[in-house]
Coordinates of C-alpha atoms in Angstrom, one line a residue:
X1 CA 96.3 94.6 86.2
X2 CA 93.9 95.1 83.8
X3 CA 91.2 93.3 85.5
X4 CA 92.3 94.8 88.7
X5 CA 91.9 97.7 87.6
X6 CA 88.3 97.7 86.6
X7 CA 87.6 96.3 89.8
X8 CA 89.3 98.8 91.3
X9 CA 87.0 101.7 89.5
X10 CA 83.9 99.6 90.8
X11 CA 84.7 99.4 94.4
X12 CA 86.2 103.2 94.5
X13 CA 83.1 105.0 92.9
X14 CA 81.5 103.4 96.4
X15 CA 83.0 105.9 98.0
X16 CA 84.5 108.7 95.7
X17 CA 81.7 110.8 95.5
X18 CA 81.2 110.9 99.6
X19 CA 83.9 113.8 99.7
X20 CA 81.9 115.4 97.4
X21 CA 78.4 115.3 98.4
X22 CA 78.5 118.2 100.0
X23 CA 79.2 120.7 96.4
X24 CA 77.2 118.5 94.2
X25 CA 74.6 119.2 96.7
X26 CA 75.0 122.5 96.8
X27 CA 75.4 123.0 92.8
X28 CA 72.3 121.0 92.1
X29 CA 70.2 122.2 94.8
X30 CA 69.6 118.7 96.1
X31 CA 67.7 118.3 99.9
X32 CA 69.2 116.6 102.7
X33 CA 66.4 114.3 102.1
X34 CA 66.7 113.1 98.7
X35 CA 71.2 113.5 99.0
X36 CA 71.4 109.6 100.0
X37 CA 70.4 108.9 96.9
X38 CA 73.3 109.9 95.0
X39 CA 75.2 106.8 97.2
X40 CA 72.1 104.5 97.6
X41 CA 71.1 104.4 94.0
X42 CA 74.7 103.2 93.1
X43 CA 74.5 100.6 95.9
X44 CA 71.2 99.7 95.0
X45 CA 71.5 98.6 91.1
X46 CA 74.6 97.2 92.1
X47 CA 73.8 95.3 95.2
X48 CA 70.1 94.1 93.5
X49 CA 72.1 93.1 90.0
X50 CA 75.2 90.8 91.0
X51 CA 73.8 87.6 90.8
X52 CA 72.4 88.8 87.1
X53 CA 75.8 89.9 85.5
X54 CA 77.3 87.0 87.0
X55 CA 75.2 84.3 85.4
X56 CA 75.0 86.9 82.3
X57 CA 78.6 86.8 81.9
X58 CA 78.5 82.9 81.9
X59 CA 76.5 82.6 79.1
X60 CA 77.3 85.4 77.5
X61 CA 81.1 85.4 77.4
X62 CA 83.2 86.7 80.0
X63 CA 85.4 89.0 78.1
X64 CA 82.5 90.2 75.9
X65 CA 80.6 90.9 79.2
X66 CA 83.1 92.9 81.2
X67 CA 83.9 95.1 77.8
X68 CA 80.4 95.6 77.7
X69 CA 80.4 96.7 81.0
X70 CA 83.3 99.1 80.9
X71 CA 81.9 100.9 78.6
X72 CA 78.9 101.4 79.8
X73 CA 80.2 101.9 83.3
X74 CA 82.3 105.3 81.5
X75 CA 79.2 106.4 79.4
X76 CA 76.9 106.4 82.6
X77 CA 79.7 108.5 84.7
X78 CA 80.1 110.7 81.7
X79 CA 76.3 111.3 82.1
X80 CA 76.5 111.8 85.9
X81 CA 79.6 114.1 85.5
X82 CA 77.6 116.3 83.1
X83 CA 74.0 116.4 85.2
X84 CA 72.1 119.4 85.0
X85 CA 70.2 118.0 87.9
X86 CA 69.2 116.2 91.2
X87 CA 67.3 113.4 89.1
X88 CA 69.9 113.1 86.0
X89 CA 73.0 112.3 88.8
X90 CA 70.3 109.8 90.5
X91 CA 69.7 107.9 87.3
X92 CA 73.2 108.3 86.0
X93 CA 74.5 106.7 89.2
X94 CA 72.0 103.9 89.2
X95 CA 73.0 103.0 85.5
X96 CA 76.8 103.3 86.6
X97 CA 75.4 100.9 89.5
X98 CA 73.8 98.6 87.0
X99 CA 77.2 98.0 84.6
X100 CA 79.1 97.5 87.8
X101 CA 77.0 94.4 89.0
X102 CA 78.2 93.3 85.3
X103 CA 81.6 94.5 85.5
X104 CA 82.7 93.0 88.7
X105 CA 81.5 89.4 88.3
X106 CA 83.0 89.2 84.8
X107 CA 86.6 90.7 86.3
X108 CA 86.6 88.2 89.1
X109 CA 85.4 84.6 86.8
X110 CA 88.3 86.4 84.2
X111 CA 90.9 86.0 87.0
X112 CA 89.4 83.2 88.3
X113 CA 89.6 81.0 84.8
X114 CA 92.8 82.6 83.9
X115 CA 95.2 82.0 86.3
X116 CA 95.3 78.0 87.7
X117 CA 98.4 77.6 89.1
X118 CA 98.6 78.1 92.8
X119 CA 101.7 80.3 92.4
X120 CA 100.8 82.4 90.0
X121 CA 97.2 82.4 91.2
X122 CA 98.7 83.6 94.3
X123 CA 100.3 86.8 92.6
X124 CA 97.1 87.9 90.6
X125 CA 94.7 87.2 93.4
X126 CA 97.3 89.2 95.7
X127 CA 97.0 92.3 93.4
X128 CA 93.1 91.8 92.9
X129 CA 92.9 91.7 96.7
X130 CA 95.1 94.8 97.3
X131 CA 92.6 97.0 94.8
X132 CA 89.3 95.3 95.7
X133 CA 90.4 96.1 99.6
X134 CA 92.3 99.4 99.3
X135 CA 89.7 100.7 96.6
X136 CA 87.2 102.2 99.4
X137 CA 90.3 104.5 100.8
X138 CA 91.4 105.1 97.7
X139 CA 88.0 106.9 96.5
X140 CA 88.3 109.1 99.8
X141 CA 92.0 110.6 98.7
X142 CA 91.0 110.6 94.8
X143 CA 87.5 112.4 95.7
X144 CA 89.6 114.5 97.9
X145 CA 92.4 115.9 96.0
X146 CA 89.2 116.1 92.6
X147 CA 86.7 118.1 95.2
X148 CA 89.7 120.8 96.3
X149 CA 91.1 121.5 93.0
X150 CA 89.1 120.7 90.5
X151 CA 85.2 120.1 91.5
X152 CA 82.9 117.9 92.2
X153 CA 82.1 116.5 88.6
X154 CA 85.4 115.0 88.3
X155 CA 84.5 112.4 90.8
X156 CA 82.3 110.8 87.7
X157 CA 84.7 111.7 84.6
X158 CA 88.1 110.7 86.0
X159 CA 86.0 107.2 85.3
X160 CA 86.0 107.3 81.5
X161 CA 90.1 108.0 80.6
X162 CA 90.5 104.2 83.2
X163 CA 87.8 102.6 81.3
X164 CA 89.5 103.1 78.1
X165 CA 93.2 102.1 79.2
X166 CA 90.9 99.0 80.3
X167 CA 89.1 98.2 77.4
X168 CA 92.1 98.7 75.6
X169 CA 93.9 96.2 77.7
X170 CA 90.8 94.0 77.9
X171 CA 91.0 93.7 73.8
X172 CA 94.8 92.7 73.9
X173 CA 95.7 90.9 76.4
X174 CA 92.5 89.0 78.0
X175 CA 91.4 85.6 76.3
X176 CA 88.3 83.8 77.2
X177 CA 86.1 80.6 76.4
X178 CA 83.3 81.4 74.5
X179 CA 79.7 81.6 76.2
X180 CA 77.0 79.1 76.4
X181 CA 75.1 80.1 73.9
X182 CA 72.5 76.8 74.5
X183 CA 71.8 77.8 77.9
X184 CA 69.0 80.0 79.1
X185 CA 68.4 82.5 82.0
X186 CA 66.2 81.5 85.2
X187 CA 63.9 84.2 85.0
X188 CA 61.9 83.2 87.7
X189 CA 65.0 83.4 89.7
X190 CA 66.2 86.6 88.8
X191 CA 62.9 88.3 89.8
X192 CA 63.0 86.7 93.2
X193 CA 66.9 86.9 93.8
X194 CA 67.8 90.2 92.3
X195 CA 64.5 91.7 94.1
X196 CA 65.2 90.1 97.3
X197 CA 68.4 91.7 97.0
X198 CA 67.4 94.9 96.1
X199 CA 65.2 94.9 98.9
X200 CA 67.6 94.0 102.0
X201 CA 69.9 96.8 100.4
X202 CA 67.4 99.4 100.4
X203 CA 66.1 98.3 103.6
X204 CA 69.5 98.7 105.5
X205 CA 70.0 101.9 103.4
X206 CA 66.6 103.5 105.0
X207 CA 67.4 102.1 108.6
X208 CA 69.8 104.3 108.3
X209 CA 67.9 108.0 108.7
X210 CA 64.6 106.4 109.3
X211 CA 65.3 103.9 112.6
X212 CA 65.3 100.2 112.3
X213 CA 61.3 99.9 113.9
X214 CA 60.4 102.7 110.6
X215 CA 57.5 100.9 109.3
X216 CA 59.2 100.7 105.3
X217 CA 62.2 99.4 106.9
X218 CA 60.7 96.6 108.3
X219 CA 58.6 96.0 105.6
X220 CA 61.4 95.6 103.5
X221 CA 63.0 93.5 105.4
X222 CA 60.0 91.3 105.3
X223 CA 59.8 91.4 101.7
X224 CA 63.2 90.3 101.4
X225 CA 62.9 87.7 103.5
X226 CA 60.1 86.3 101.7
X227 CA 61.5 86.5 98.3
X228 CA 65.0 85.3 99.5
X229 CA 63.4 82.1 100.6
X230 CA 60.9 81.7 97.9
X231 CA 64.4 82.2 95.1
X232 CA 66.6 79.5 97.3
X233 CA 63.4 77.1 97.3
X234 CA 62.9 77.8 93.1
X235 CA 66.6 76.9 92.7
X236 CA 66.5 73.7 94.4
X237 CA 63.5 73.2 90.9
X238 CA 64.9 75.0 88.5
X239 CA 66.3 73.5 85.3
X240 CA 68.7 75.8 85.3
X241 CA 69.3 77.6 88.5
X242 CA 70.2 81.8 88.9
X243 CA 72.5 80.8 91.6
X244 CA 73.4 76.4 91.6
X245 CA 73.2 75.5 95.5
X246 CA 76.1 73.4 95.1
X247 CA 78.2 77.0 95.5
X248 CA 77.1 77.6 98.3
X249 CA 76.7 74.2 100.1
X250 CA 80.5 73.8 99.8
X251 CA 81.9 74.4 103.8
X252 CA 85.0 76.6 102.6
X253 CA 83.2 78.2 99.5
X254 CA 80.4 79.6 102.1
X255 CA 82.9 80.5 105.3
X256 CA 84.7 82.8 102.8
X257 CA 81.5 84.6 101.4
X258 CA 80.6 84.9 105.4
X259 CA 83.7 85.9 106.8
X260 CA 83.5 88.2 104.0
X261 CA 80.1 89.9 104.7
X262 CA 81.6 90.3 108.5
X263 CA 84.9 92.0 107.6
X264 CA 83.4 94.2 105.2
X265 CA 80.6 95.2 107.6
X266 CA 83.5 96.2 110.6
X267 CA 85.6 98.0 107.4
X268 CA 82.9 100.2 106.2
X269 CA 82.5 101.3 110.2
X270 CA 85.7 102.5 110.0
X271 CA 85.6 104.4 106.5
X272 CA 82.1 106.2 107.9
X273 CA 83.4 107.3 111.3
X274 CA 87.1 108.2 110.2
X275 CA 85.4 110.3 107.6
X276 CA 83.5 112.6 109.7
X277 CA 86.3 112.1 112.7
X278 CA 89.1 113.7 110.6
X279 CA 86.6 116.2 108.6
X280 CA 84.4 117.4 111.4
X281 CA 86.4 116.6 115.4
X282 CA 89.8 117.3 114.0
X283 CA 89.0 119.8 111.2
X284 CA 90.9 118.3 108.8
X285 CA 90.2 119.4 104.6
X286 CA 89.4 116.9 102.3
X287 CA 92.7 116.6 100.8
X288 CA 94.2 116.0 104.1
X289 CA 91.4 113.4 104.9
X290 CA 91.9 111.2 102.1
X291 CA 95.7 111.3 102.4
X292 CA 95.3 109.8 106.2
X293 CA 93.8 106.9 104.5
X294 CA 97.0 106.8 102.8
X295 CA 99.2 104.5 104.9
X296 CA 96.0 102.3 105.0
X297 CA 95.7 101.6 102.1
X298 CA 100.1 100.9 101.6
X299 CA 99.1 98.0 104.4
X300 CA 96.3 96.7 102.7
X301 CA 98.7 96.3 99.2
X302 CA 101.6 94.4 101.5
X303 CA 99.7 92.7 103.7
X304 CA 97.8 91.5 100.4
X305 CA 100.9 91.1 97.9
X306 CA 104.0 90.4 99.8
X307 CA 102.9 88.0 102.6
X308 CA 99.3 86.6 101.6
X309 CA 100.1 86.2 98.2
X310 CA 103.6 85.0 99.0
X311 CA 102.5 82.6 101.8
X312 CA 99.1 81.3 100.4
X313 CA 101.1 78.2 98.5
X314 CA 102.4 76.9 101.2
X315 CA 99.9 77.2 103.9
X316 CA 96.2 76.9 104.3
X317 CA 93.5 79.9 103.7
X318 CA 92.9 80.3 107.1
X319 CA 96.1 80.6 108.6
X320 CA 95.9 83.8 107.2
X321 CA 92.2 84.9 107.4
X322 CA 92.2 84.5 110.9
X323 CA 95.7 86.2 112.0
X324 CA 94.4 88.8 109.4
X325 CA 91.0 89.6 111.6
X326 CA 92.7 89.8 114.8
X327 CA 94.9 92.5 113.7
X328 CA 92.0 94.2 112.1
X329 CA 89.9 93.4 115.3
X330 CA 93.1 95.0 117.3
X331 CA 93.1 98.2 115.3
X332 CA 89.6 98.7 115.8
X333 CA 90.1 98.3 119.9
X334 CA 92.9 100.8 119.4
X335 CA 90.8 103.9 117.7
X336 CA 88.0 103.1 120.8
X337 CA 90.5 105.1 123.0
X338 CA 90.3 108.3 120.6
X339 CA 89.2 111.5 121.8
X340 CA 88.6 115.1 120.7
X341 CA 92.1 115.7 121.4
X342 CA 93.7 112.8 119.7
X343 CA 97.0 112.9 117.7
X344 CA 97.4 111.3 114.3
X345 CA 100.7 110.5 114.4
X346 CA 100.4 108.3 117.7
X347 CA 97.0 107.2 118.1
X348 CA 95.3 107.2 114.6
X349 CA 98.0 105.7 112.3
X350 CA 99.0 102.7 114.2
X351 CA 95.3 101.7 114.3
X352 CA 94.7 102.4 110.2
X353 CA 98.0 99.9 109.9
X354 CA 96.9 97.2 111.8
X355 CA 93.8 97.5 109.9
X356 CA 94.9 97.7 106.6
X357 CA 97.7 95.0 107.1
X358 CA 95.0 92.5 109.0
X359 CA 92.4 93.3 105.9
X360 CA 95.6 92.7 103.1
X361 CA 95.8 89.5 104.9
X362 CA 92.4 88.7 104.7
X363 CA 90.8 89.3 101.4
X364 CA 93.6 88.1 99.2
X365 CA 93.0 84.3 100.9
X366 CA 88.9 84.8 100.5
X367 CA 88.9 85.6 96.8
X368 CA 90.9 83.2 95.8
X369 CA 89.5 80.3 97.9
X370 CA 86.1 81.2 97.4
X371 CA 86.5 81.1 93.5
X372 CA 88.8 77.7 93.9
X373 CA 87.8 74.7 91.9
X374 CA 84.5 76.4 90.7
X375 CA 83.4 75.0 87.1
X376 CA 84.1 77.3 84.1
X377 CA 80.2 77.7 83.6
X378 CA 79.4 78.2 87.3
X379 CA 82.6 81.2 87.5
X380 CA 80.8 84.2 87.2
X381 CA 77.8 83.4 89.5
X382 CA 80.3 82.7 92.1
X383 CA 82.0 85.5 91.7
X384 CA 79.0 87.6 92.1
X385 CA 78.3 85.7 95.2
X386 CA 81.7 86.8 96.6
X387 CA 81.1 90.5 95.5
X388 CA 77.4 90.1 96.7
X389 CA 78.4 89.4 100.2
X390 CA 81.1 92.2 99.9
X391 CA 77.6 94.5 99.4
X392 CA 75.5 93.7 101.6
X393 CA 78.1 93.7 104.0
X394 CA 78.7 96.4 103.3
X395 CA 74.9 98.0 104.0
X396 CA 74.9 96.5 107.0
X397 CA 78.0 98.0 108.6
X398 CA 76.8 101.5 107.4
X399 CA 73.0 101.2 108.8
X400 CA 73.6 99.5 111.5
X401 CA 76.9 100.9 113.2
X402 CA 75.6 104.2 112.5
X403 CA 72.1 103.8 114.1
X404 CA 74.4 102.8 117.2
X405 CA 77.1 105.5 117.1
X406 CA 74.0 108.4 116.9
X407 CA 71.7 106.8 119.1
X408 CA 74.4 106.5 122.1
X409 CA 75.9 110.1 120.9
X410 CA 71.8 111.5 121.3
X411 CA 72.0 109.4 125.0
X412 CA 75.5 110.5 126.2
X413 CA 75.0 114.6 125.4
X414 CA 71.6 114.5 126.9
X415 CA 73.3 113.1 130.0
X416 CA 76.1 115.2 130.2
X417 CA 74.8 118.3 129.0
X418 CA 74.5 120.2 132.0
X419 CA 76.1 123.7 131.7
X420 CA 74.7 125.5 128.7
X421 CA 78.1 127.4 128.1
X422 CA 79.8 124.2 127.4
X423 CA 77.6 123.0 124.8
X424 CA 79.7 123.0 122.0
X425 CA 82.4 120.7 123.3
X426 CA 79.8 118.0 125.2
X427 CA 78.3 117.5 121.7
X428 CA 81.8 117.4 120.0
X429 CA 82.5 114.6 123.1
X430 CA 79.6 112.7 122.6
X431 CA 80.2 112.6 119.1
X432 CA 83.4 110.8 119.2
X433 CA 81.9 108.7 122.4
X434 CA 79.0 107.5 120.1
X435 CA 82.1 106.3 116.8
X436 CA 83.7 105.1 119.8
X437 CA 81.1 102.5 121.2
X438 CA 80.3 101.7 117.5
X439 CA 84.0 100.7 116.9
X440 CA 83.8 98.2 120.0
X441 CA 80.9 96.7 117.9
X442 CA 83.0 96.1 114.6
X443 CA 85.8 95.0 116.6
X444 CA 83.5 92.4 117.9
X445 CA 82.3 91.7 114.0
X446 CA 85.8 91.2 113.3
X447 CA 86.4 88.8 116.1
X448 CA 83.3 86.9 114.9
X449 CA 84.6 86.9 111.4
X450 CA 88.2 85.2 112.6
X451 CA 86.2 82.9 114.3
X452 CA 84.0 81.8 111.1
X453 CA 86.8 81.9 109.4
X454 CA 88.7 79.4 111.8
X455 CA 86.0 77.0 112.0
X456 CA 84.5 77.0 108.3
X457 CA 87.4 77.5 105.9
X458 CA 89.2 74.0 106.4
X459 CA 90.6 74.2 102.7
X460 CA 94.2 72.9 102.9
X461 CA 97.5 74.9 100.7
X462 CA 96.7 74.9 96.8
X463 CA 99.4 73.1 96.4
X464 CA 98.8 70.3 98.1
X465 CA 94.8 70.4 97.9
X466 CA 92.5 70.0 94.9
X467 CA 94.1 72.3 91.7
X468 CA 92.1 75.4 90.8
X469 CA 91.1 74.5 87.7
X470 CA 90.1 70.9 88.6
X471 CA 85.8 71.7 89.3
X472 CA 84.5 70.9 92.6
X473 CA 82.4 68.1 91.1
X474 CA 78.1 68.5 91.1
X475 CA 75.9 66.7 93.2
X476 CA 74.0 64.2 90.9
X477 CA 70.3 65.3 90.9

């Protein structure tokens, strides 16, 4: 619960502050221009800096590092609570961005090195799953309910009282090997890794209100092409690699950190469109918003502890992973029939627990088989990798489902926009037929994550496959 639960503040300060963009904006006298960098700069350091804290927290200690990390993570939201202005929140939320890509490697290799028995394994990876999955629509009801009736700023304190019940925790109950104190850090490879990182992030964060042919985007892109290649061709040289290929050679290791990237890419679709669906077609308030994530996020928990976690002994990864993207897929093809009219109760909700259960099914199985026979040294650069592809996913399902959900909006009002006195209600329908066309497309993702899933992950039961703390053994160089 512990490490959970700092995992859980990582993921949700994604998306608490969303809700309350709008006041902050407002109270600091930010533009519409510069406002995206109160989310991107977060996204950003973290995105960019995984790979880093997980090969920090190898050599460094794992406990010591995710301490480290907690509290850092409560004295940068204390900063960014208290900002007097634009720039302070924007470097507050960096720095909180920056501890994260520390925090959530460390959590994950804690969990990973801790708990070795596939039964028990089961249990903490179910709970792990449940937060790291649920922790998106959790943000939306906390920032919610903090945004009504308190303000804005409580978005970034309500951070520092659950760092210190977890540091607290971390100091009692978590026990770790030391760190490799011998070992040194690729530089070379963080400079090409971390920036080539840093670069596909920020590019799919500008495609976003600048168009994918934007002359920055694509020359981000290209940068991050470039330097992505030159880091995997440095690591096949390096003494001592950033990232050791070996992790991501292994056939189950890399369809998890795929399917992953494709089910977080359809997930965030959802969270961006439901948003503005609830808020702006059906007028809902904040409060009311994050509560309809609610039963969501109850799905994602079950579907997570009490059948993934429960069945994952005694069958293979992928017998769940795939049933789990075909219910996600069908909840998406549901919410393609909503319209300006629709009701919550009988359109919305079944959708959100399809979702929710299909994602509870899902992640639970990818954590724990992605982090599966890893060795002790190599656990916290795999757990990056995991939460890396959880990131980037997670950029690409904002920029690129929204470039297609306002693009065929723009297309389908200038079409249908033929009696000026109905103006009002052809933009609200084109709206909701622009999220709607965009939802087909992360059903699809979802499809094509099942089907990665299927054919990649061939990992048997623990139980009767390779124990998770015997190592995958090295290739001999």
């Amino acid at each position: 619960m512990v490490i959970a639960l700092a995992q859980l503040m990582v993921v949700l300060d994604a998306t608490i502050v969303n809700i309350a963009l709008p006041s902050a904006q407002r109270d600091l006298d930010m533009s519409d221009g510069n406002r995206q960098w109160v989310i991107t700069a977060y996204t950003l350091a973290f995105g960019g800096l995984l790979l880093l804290g997980g090969r920090v927290s190898d050599l460094v200690g794992r406990k010591r590092t995710f301490v480290i990390g907690l509290v850092g993570f409560a004295a940068a939201s204390a900063i960014g609570g208290a900002a007097a202005n634009s720039m302070m929140l924007f470097g507050a939320r960096a720095l909180q961005g920056v501890f994260a890509a520390v925090l959530a490697p460390s959590a994950l290799s804690l969990l990973t090195t801790t708990f070795t028995d596939p039964r028990e394994r089961g249990k903490a990876f179910g709970i792990y799953g449940a937060l790291a999955g649920s922790g998106s629509a959790i943000g939306f009801i906390v920032g919610g309910v903090l945004t009504e009736y308190l303000n804005w700023r409580w978005c970034l304190y309500v951070n520092v009282p659950v760092a210190v019940v977890a540091v607290i925790g971390a100091l009692v109950l978590l026990h770790d090997r030391p760190g490799h104190a011998g070992a040194r850090l690729d530089v070379p490879g963080v400079v090409l890794g971390c920036g080539g990182l840093v670069a596909l992030v920020y590019g799919f964060s500008e495609a976003q209100p600048r168009g994918w042919t934007d002359a920055l985007v694509l020359a981000l892109f290209a940068l991050a092409l470039v330097l992505l290649a030159a880091f995997v061709w440095w690591q096949t040289r390096a003494p001592m690699p950033l990232l050791p290929l070996h992790i991501i050679r292994d056939r189950d290791r890399a369809g998890c950190f795929l399917t992953m990237m494709l089910a977080v890419i359809g997930m965030f679709g959802l969270f961006l469109f439901m948003t503005y669906y609830l808020q702006v077609i059906l007028g809902y308030s904040p409060v009311r918003t994050g509560l309809a994530f609610l039963p969501m996020t109850v799905a994602i928990v079950v579907g997570s502890t009490q059948i993934a976690a429960r069945l994952l002994p005694h069958v293979s990864p992928r017998t769940l992973m795939v049933p789990g993207m075909l219910l996600a897929s069908g909840g998406m093809v549901i919410l393609t029939q909503m319209t300006v009219r629709s009701e919550y109760v009988s359109e919305i909700l079944p959708a959100l627990l399809l979702m929710g259960l299909g994602m509870g099914l899902t992640f639970m199985p990818v954590f724990s088989t992605a982090t599966a026979g890893v060795a002790p040294r190599d656990s916290g650069v795999t757990s990056a990798t995991v939460n890396t592809s959880q990131q980037v996913g997670g950029s690409i399902g904002t920029a690129l489902l929204n470039t297609i959900a306002t693009s065929t909006s723009a297309s389908w009002i200038t079409a249908h926009l033929t009696d000026p006195s109905q103006r009002e209600l052809v933009v609200r329908e084109g709206i909701v037929h622009g999220y709607t066309v965009a939802i087909w497309v992360a059903a699809g993702v979802m499809l094509l994550a099942g089907l990665v899933a299927g054919l990649m992950v061939t990992a048997k039961a623990p139980k009767h496959g390779t124990p998770a703390d015997r190592p995958v053994p090295e290739p001999v160089a």
